[in-house]
Short mmCIF file of C-alpha atoms and ligand atoms in Angstrom, two decimals:
data_model
loop_
_atom_site.label_atom_id
_atom_site.label_comp_id
_atom_site.label_asym_id
_atom_site.label_seq_id
_atom_site.Cartn_x
_atom_site.Cartn_y
_atom_site.Cartn_z
CA UNK A 14 -55.63 34.18 107.45
CA UNK A 15 -53.51 31.25 108.64
CA UNK A 16 -55.63 28.80 110.70
CA UNK A 17 -54.63 28.22 114.29
CA UNK A 18 -51.52 26.05 114.52
CA UNK A 19 -50.50 26.63 110.91
CA UNK A 20 -48.57 29.75 111.80
CA UNK A 21 -46.31 28.02 114.30
CA UNK A 22 -45.90 24.80 112.30
CA UNK A 23 -45.56 26.17 108.75
CA UNK A 24 -45.50 29.94 108.40
CA UNK A 25 -43.14 30.82 111.22
CA UNK A 26 -40.39 28.43 110.05
CA UNK A 27 -40.53 30.12 106.65
CA UNK A 28 -40.45 33.62 108.11
CA UNK A 29 -37.63 32.65 110.47
CA UNK A 30 -35.49 31.65 107.49
CA UNK A 31 -35.51 35.30 106.50
CA UNK A 32 -33.48 38.03 108.11
CA UNK A 33 -35.66 39.26 111.04
CA UNK A 34 -36.10 42.78 109.70
CA UNK A 35 -37.02 41.48 106.22
CA UNK A 36 -39.51 39.09 107.77
CA UNK A 37 -41.04 41.95 109.70
CA UNK A 38 -41.21 44.24 106.66
CA UNK A 39 -42.82 41.46 104.64
CA UNK A 40 -45.43 40.75 107.32
CA UNK A 41 -46.24 44.43 107.62
CA UNK A 42 -46.50 44.86 103.86
CA UNK A 43 -48.84 41.87 103.56
CA UNK A 44 -50.95 43.26 106.41
CA UNK A 45 -51.03 46.65 104.70
CA UNK A 46 -52.10 45.21 101.34
CA UNK A 47 -54.67 42.78 102.72
CA UNK A 48 -56.13 45.47 104.98
CA UNK A 49 -57.00 47.69 102.02
CA UNK A 50 -59.98 45.54 101.11
CA UNK A 51 -63.11 45.80 103.24
CA UNK A 52 -63.82 42.15 102.40
CA UNK A 53 -60.54 40.88 103.89
CA UNK A 54 -61.03 43.09 106.90
CA UNK A 55 -64.47 41.58 107.40
CA UNK A 56 -63.12 38.04 107.05
CA UNK A 57 -60.33 38.84 109.53
CA UNK A 58 -62.78 40.33 112.00
CA UNK A 59 -64.92 37.22 111.78
CA UNK A 60 -61.87 35.01 112.38
CA UNK A 61 -60.21 36.98 115.14
CA UNK A 62 -62.60 39.21 117.06
CA UNK A 63 -63.84 38.00 120.45
CA UNK A 64 -67.01 39.69 121.67
CA UNK A 65 -67.46 39.28 125.38
CA UNK A 66 -68.94 42.02 127.57
CA UNK A 67 -66.76 40.90 130.50
CA UNK A 68 -63.68 41.95 128.54
CA UNK A 69 -64.88 45.49 127.87
CA UNK A 70 -62.93 48.09 129.75
CA UNK A 71 -61.76 51.69 129.61
CA UNK A 72 -58.35 53.25 129.32
CA UNK A 73 -58.24 56.80 130.63
CA UNK A 74 -61.91 57.18 129.68
CA UNK A 75 -61.52 55.56 126.24
CA UNK A 76 -63.95 52.65 125.83
CA UNK A 77 -62.19 49.49 124.67
CA UNK A 78 -63.63 46.14 123.58
CA UNK A 79 -60.93 44.33 125.50
CA UNK A 80 -57.73 44.96 127.47
CA UNK A 81 -55.22 43.55 124.94
CA UNK A 82 -53.41 45.99 122.66
CA UNK A 83 -50.68 45.89 120.07
CA UNK A 84 -47.50 47.46 121.46
CA UNK A 85 -45.61 50.27 119.74
CA UNK A 86 -42.94 49.36 117.22
CA UNK A 87 -44.84 46.82 115.14
CA UNK A 88 -46.42 49.41 112.87
CA UNK A 89 -44.23 52.46 113.27
CA UNK A 90 -45.89 54.52 110.56
CA UNK A 91 -49.52 53.44 110.79
CA UNK A 92 -49.35 51.67 107.43
CA UNK A 93 -51.29 48.53 108.34
CA UNK A 94 -54.08 49.90 110.52
CA UNK A 95 -56.72 48.36 108.25
CA UNK A 96 -55.69 44.80 109.03
CA UNK A 97 -54.36 45.45 112.55
CA UNK A 98 -57.71 47.03 113.41
CA UNK A 99 -59.46 43.80 112.38
CA UNK A 100 -57.32 41.39 114.38
CA UNK A 101 -59.22 41.58 117.64
CA UNK A 102 -57.03 43.99 119.58
CA UNK A 103 -58.75 46.39 121.97
CA UNK A 104 -56.32 49.08 120.88
CA UNK A 105 -53.40 49.48 118.50
CA UNK A 106 -50.45 51.70 119.33
CA UNK A 107 -48.51 52.97 116.33
CA UNK A 108 -45.06 54.58 116.38
CA UNK A 109 -42.70 55.55 117.68
CA UNK A 110 -43.14 58.58 115.45
CA UNK A 111 -40.83 61.58 115.60
CA UNK A 112 -41.21 65.14 114.38
CA UNK A 113 -38.80 64.50 111.52
CA UNK A 114 -38.21 61.35 109.47
CA UNK A 115 -35.31 59.20 110.59
CA UNK A 116 -33.48 56.17 109.16
CA UNK A 117 -32.68 54.73 112.57
CA UNK A 118 -29.56 52.74 113.35
CA UNK A 119 -27.40 50.81 110.87
CA UNK A 120 -28.40 47.20 110.06
CA UNK A 121 -28.46 44.49 111.29
CA UNK A 122 -30.63 45.82 114.09
CA UNK A 123 -33.10 43.05 114.85
CA UNK A 124 -32.23 39.56 116.13
CA UNK A 125 -34.17 36.53 117.34
CA UNK A 126 -33.38 34.41 120.36
CA UNK A 127 -35.88 31.60 119.74
CA UNK A 128 -34.79 29.40 122.64
CA UNK A 129 -35.91 32.17 125.03
CA UNK A 130 -38.76 33.45 122.85
CA UNK A 131 -37.05 36.82 122.75
CA UNK A 132 -36.12 39.51 120.27
CA UNK A 133 -33.15 41.84 120.44
CA UNK A 134 -33.94 45.22 118.94
CA UNK A 135 -31.74 48.13 118.10
CA UNK A 136 -33.82 49.89 115.45
CA UNK A 137 -33.17 53.39 116.80
CA UNK A 138 -36.72 54.51 115.96
CA UNK A 139 -36.68 54.72 112.15
CA UNK A 140 -39.92 56.28 110.97
CA UNK A 141 -41.39 58.45 108.24
CA UNK A 142 -41.99 61.43 110.50
CA UNK A 143 -45.12 63.00 111.95
CA UNK A 144 -46.40 64.68 108.77
CA UNK A 145 -46.45 61.42 106.78
CA UNK A 146 -48.18 59.57 109.63
CA UNK A 147 -50.72 62.37 109.99
CA UNK A 148 -51.59 62.06 106.29
CA UNK A 149 -52.10 58.33 106.71
CA UNK A 150 -54.33 58.79 109.76
CA UNK A 151 -56.32 61.44 107.88
CA UNK A 152 -57.03 58.86 105.19
CA UNK A 153 -58.07 55.95 107.43
CA UNK A 154 -59.18 55.40 111.03
CA UNK A 155 -59.82 51.79 112.06
CA UNK A 156 -62.77 50.71 114.24
CA UNK A 157 -60.47 50.33 117.23
CA UNK A 158 -58.76 52.77 119.59
CA UNK A 159 -55.48 54.07 118.20
CA UNK A 160 -52.63 55.27 120.35
CA UNK A 161 -49.80 57.25 118.78
CA UNK A 162 -46.40 56.82 120.40
CA UNK A 163 -44.07 59.81 120.04
CA UNK A 164 -40.32 59.97 120.37
CA UNK A 165 -37.63 62.55 119.78
CA UNK A 166 -36.12 62.43 116.26
CA UNK A 167 -33.03 60.24 116.27
CA UNK A 168 -30.41 61.81 114.05
CA UNK A 169 -27.28 63.86 114.37
CA UNK A 170 -28.96 66.94 112.97
CA UNK A 171 -31.23 66.97 116.00
CA UNK A 172 -29.04 66.52 119.06
CA UNK A 173 -30.65 65.74 122.40
CA UNK A 174 -30.35 69.13 124.03
CA UNK A 175 -32.97 71.19 125.81
CA UNK A 176 -35.13 72.90 124.68
CA UNK A 177 -34.86 71.26 121.22
CA UNK A 178 -36.03 67.92 122.60
CA UNK A 179 -39.21 69.50 123.97
CA UNK A 180 -39.82 71.31 120.69
CA UNK A 181 -39.41 68.03 118.80
CA UNK A 182 -42.08 66.28 120.90
CA UNK A 183 -44.31 69.37 120.77
CA UNK A 184 -44.17 69.45 116.95
CA UNK A 185 -45.28 65.82 116.56
CA UNK A 186 -47.79 66.16 119.41
CA UNK A 187 -49.43 69.20 117.79
CA UNK A 188 -49.64 67.37 114.47
CA UNK A 189 -50.91 64.03 115.71
CA UNK A 190 -53.00 64.43 118.85
CA UNK A 191 -56.14 65.16 116.78
CA UNK A 192 -55.83 61.78 115.09
CA UNK A 193 -55.16 59.72 118.22
CA UNK A 194 -57.33 58.32 121.00
CA UNK A 195 -54.31 58.67 123.26
CA UNK A 196 -50.69 59.73 122.89
CA UNK A 197 -47.84 57.82 124.50
CA UNK A 198 -44.58 59.67 125.05
CA UNK A 199 -41.63 57.36 124.61
CA UNK A 200 -39.24 58.86 127.14
CA UNK A 201 -36.61 56.17 127.00
CA UNK A 202 -36.02 54.70 123.61
CA UNK A 203 -33.34 52.22 124.68
CA UNK A 204 -31.77 52.19 121.23
CA UNK A 205 -31.60 55.82 120.38
CA UNK A 206 -28.35 57.47 121.38
CA UNK A 207 -30.24 60.75 121.26
CA UNK A 208 -32.70 59.77 123.96
CA UNK A 209 -31.08 57.22 126.13
CA UNK A 210 -30.27 59.29 129.15
CA UNK A 211 -31.90 62.63 128.54
CA UNK A 212 -34.87 62.05 130.84
CA UNK A 213 -32.79 60.47 133.59
CA UNK A 214 -32.69 64.06 134.75
CA UNK A 215 -36.28 63.96 135.99
CA UNK A 216 -37.03 67.71 136.01
CA UNK A 217 -36.73 67.44 132.22
CA UNK A 218 -39.90 65.31 132.21
CA UNK A 219 -41.61 68.22 133.96
CA UNK A 220 -40.19 70.65 131.40
CA UNK A 221 -41.46 68.49 128.53
CA UNK A 222 -44.94 68.30 130.06
CA UNK A 223 -44.94 72.08 130.58
CA UNK A 224 -44.14 72.48 126.89
CA UNK A 225 -46.90 70.07 125.84
CA UNK A 226 -49.40 71.83 128.11
CA UNK A 227 -48.95 74.81 125.78
CA UNK A 228 -50.26 72.59 122.92
CA UNK A 229 -53.65 72.36 124.73
CA UNK A 230 -53.67 68.57 125.06
CA UNK A 231 -57.13 67.13 124.55
CA UNK A 232 -56.30 63.44 124.54
CA UNK A 233 -54.95 61.39 127.44
CA UNK A 234 -51.17 61.20 127.56
CA UNK A 235 -49.30 58.09 128.73
CA UNK A 236 -45.65 58.31 129.79
CA UNK A 237 -43.63 55.31 128.58
CA UNK A 238 -40.82 55.18 131.10
CA UNK A 239 -37.35 53.78 131.24
CA UNK A 240 -37.65 50.74 133.50
CA UNK A 241 -36.23 51.12 136.98
CA UNK A 242 -36.69 49.20 140.18
CA UNK A 243 -35.93 52.34 142.13
CA UNK A 244 -39.29 53.11 143.77
CA UNK A 245 -38.01 56.57 144.72
CA UNK A 246 -37.51 57.48 141.06
CA UNK A 247 -40.93 56.11 140.12
CA UNK A 248 -42.52 58.07 142.96
CA UNK A 249 -40.81 61.24 141.78
CA UNK A 250 -42.08 60.72 138.22
CA UNK A 251 -45.63 60.19 139.49
CA UNK A 252 -45.32 63.40 141.54
CA UNK A 253 -44.26 65.27 138.39
CA UNK A 254 -47.23 63.83 136.49
CA UNK A 255 -49.54 64.92 139.34
CA UNK A 256 -48.89 68.50 138.27
CA UNK A 257 -50.12 67.86 134.70
CA UNK A 258 -53.78 66.80 134.57
CA UNK A 259 -53.51 65.54 130.99
CA UNK A 260 -51.13 62.76 132.04
CA UNK A 261 -53.38 59.73 132.32
CA UNK A 262 -51.03 56.83 132.85
CA UNK A 263 -47.70 55.09 132.58
CA UNK A 264 -46.14 52.36 130.50
CA UNK A 265 -42.78 50.66 130.93
CA UNK A 266 -40.29 50.38 128.07
CA UNK A 267 -37.65 47.71 127.50
CA UNK A 268 -34.49 48.08 129.54
CA UNK A 269 -31.46 49.19 127.54
CA UNK A 270 -28.72 46.63 126.98
CA UNK A 271 -28.64 43.24 128.69
CA UNK A 272 -29.28 43.80 132.41
CA UNK A 273 -28.62 40.87 134.76
CA UNK A 274 -32.35 40.60 135.59
CA UNK A 275 -33.17 39.14 132.15
CA UNK A 276 -34.31 35.52 132.27
CA UNK A 277 -32.10 33.87 129.68
CA UNK A 278 -30.79 30.49 128.68
CA UNK A 279 -29.10 31.97 125.59
CA UNK A 280 -25.36 32.48 126.31
CA UNK A 281 -24.65 36.01 127.45
CA UNK A 282 -21.42 36.21 125.38
CA UNK A 283 -23.37 35.52 122.19
CA UNK A 284 -26.08 37.95 123.25
CA UNK A 285 -23.51 40.66 123.82
CA UNK A 286 -22.73 40.51 120.08
CA UNK A 287 -26.32 41.53 119.30
CA UNK A 288 -26.69 45.27 119.84
CA UNK A 289 -29.90 46.45 121.46
CA UNK A 290 -32.59 45.78 124.03
CA UNK A 291 -34.27 42.45 124.71
CA UNK A 292 -38.04 42.03 124.35
CA UNK A 293 -40.27 39.02 124.94
CA UNK A 294 -40.19 36.38 127.61
CA UNK A 295 -36.76 37.31 129.08
CA UNK A 296 -38.13 40.66 130.32
CA UNK A 297 -41.43 39.42 131.71
CA UNK A 298 -40.50 39.08 135.38
CA UNK A 299 -38.44 42.24 135.36
CA UNK A 300 -41.28 44.32 133.93
CA UNK A 301 -43.82 42.67 136.22
CA UNK A 302 -41.80 43.64 139.29
CA UNK A 303 -41.76 47.28 138.14
CA UNK A 304 -45.47 47.14 137.31
CA UNK A 305 -46.22 45.92 140.86
CA UNK A 306 -44.17 48.77 142.33
CA UNK A 307 -45.86 51.36 140.12
CA UNK A 308 -49.29 50.04 141.10
CA UNK A 309 -48.34 50.25 144.75
CA UNK A 310 -47.35 53.89 144.21
CA UNK A 311 -50.40 55.04 142.23
CA UNK A 312 -52.82 52.82 144.17
CA UNK A 313 -56.24 51.50 143.19
CA UNK A 314 -58.75 54.03 141.85
CA UNK A 315 -56.06 56.55 140.93
CA UNK A 316 -56.40 58.70 137.84
CA UNK A 317 -53.49 56.81 136.29
CA UNK A 318 -53.88 53.82 133.99
CA UNK A 319 -50.98 51.39 133.76
CA UNK A 320 -50.13 49.85 130.38
CA UNK A 321 -48.02 46.75 130.59
CA UNK A 322 -46.02 45.04 127.87
CA UNK A 323 -43.23 42.53 128.26
CA UNK A 324 -43.30 38.82 127.54
CA UNK A 325 -47.05 38.35 127.11
CA UNK A 326 -47.87 35.36 124.93
CA UNK A 327 -50.61 33.49 126.82
CA UNK A 328 -53.83 34.38 128.65
CA UNK A 329 -52.08 33.57 131.92
CA UNK A 330 -49.30 36.07 131.14
CA UNK A 331 -51.85 38.79 130.39
CA UNK A 332 -53.93 37.94 133.46
CA UNK A 333 -50.85 38.11 135.71
CA UNK A 334 -50.21 41.66 134.56
CA UNK A 335 -53.84 42.66 135.11
CA UNK A 336 -53.79 41.24 138.64
CA UNK A 337 -50.56 43.17 139.27
CA UNK A 338 -52.35 46.40 138.39
CA UNK A 339 -52.24 46.82 134.61
CA UNK A 340 -55.35 48.48 133.17
CA UNK A 341 -54.41 47.15 129.75
CA UNK A 342 -51.78 44.75 128.47
CA UNK A 343 -49.83 44.93 125.22
CA UNK A 344 -48.08 42.38 123.07
CA UNK A 345 -45.41 42.44 120.39
CA UNK A 346 -42.84 39.64 120.60
CA UNK A 347 -45.52 37.07 121.48
CA UNK A 348 -47.18 37.83 118.17
CA UNK A 349 -43.95 37.07 116.31
CA UNK A 350 -43.64 33.66 117.98
CA UNK A 351 -47.30 32.66 118.19
CA UNK A 352 -48.93 34.37 115.19
CA UNK A 353 -52.13 36.39 114.84
CA UNK A 354 -54.37 33.77 116.47
CA UNK A 355 -52.68 34.47 119.78
CA UNK A 356 -54.95 37.51 120.20
CA UNK A 357 -58.12 35.42 120.18
CA UNK A 358 -56.49 32.73 122.29
CA UNK A 359 -55.46 35.24 124.95
CA UNK A 360 -58.87 36.91 125.03
CA UNK A 361 -60.91 33.72 125.28
CA UNK A 362 -58.48 32.49 127.93
CA UNK A 363 -58.81 35.75 129.84
CA UNK A 364 -62.60 35.44 129.89
CA UNK A 365 -62.19 31.93 131.32
CA UNK A 366 -59.79 33.13 134.01
CA UNK A 367 -62.16 35.94 135.00
CA UNK A 368 -64.95 33.41 135.36
CA UNK A 369 -62.76 31.01 137.33
CA UNK A 370 -61.93 33.73 139.83
CA UNK A 371 -65.43 35.18 140.05
CA UNK A 372 -64.79 38.54 138.37
CA UNK A 373 -67.71 39.97 136.44
CA UNK A 374 -65.62 42.43 134.48
CA UNK A 375 -61.97 42.66 133.61
CA UNK A 376 -61.63 45.94 135.52
CA UNK A 377 -62.54 44.07 138.73
CA UNK A 378 -59.44 41.90 138.33
CA UNK A 379 -57.05 44.86 137.93
CA UNK A 380 -54.81 44.94 140.99
CA UNK A 381 -57.00 42.41 142.81
CA UNK A 382 -54.87 40.77 145.47
CA UNK A 383 -54.24 37.04 145.52
CA UNK A 384 -53.39 34.71 142.72
CA UNK A 385 -51.25 36.03 139.87
C1 LIG B 3 -38.85 45.06 117.26
C2 LIG B 3 -39.36 45.96 118.33
C3 LIG B 3 -39.51 47.32 118.06
C4 LIG B 3 -40.00 48.18 119.05
N1 LIG B 3 -40.16 49.50 118.76
C5 LIG B 3 -40.68 50.33 119.71
C6 LIG B 3 -40.91 51.70 119.42
O1 LIG B 3 -40.67 52.18 118.32
N2 LIG B 3 -41.42 52.47 120.42
C7 LIG B 3 -41.73 51.98 121.66
O2 LIG B 3 -42.20 52.74 122.53
N3 LIG B 3 -41.52 50.68 121.94
C8 LIG B 3 -41.02 49.85 121.01
N4 LIG B 3 -40.83 48.53 121.31
C9 LIG B 3 -41.18 48.03 122.65
C10 LIG B 3 -42.57 47.41 122.65
O3 LIG B 3 -43.56 48.39 122.42
C11 LIG B 3 -42.87 46.70 123.98
O4 LIG B 3 -42.88 47.68 125.02
C12 LIG B 3 -41.82 45.63 124.32
O5 LIG B 3 -41.37 44.96 123.19
C13 LIG B 3 -42.34 44.61 125.33
O6 LIG B 3 -43.36 43.81 124.79
P1 LIG B 3 -43.11 42.33 124.19
O7 LIG B 3 -42.29 41.57 125.19
O8 LIG B 3 -44.49 41.78 123.98
O9 LIG B 3 -42.37 42.52 122.91
C14 LIG B 3 -40.34 47.67 120.34
C15 LIG B 3 -40.16 46.31 120.59
C16 LIG B 3 -39.70 45.46 119.62
C17 LIG B 3 -39.54 43.99 119.94
#
């Protein structure tokens, strides 16, 4: 357990000397190994967990200790749930998992842009497939809510044509919903040629949900959408979800490519040589604008929860998203730059911000007008 400060001053420079994907694999492996011992898990929990009743909340009826979760992509196959479940998160989302195993895109497929605290990712959803993840979840369930993020298998043997796409999601859904507190459907993996544009044809979202309805969903389902500032499109998606009572919320994925809205100091020509989508601070404002629009559409007190990830690395960042309407907030890139202590730092900071603004519970701050 690196003490606060040590990660950024000593450990991160070492990790950043490695190729980004190797550094990630190493971190995940160490988390997996250390999480196997109940003693290390206990030590981690003591170091990281913040217990504060003001932070307790619910996500689509699921009770959570706090509103900060780990975003999909960090632990694609649910290998490190032991340690990740002890790091203070209110929930951990694993995946994206597909019906069949997939190797993803060719390497290199992960890049850092430290000056902007960003990551460029073009993994193409490599994962071990739903059956392997199911076996892992059968063997261990952490003391924290687990979301399973599903995506269509990304390989040439499984082209993105209807109805095969729906069958692919249905196969992993049927296998994994029993082991999840919620299921997120990744409808827009920005790096998977197979998925990129399939759901731009919105009636296909309806067709997918029809297919999943036949799997008797008994956990809340979150739709992770391709980001768009087109309120008409978002409204149409919400109207489709209205027809499927098991849809309990929405999340916003990274935009594909390098849209002009990204906040960057890194030269665009150099960025263009890095294939993939940008995560971290450069997407924060873009995602926040979409979050605000989505909240305006669903309104307060709606049946839909909003999950927001994109550039969170401080309590203020997380709080801004909550005030814009997010029920829960997720983090990935911020963890890479700030280390595991960022979870505790964000949560203690959030409690302070709630107190400053006179909110008794975090849910009271969700969508509350005024300061963001
Ligand atoms: C390296 C990396 C891999 C990711 N893999 C997935 C994935 O498999 N499925 C998914 O739905 N989102 C994936 N994401 C997106 C994250 O879940 C999250 O929505 C996004 O990175 C924004 O949060 P951040 O700015 O805190 O990183 C990935 C992001 C990164 C940086």
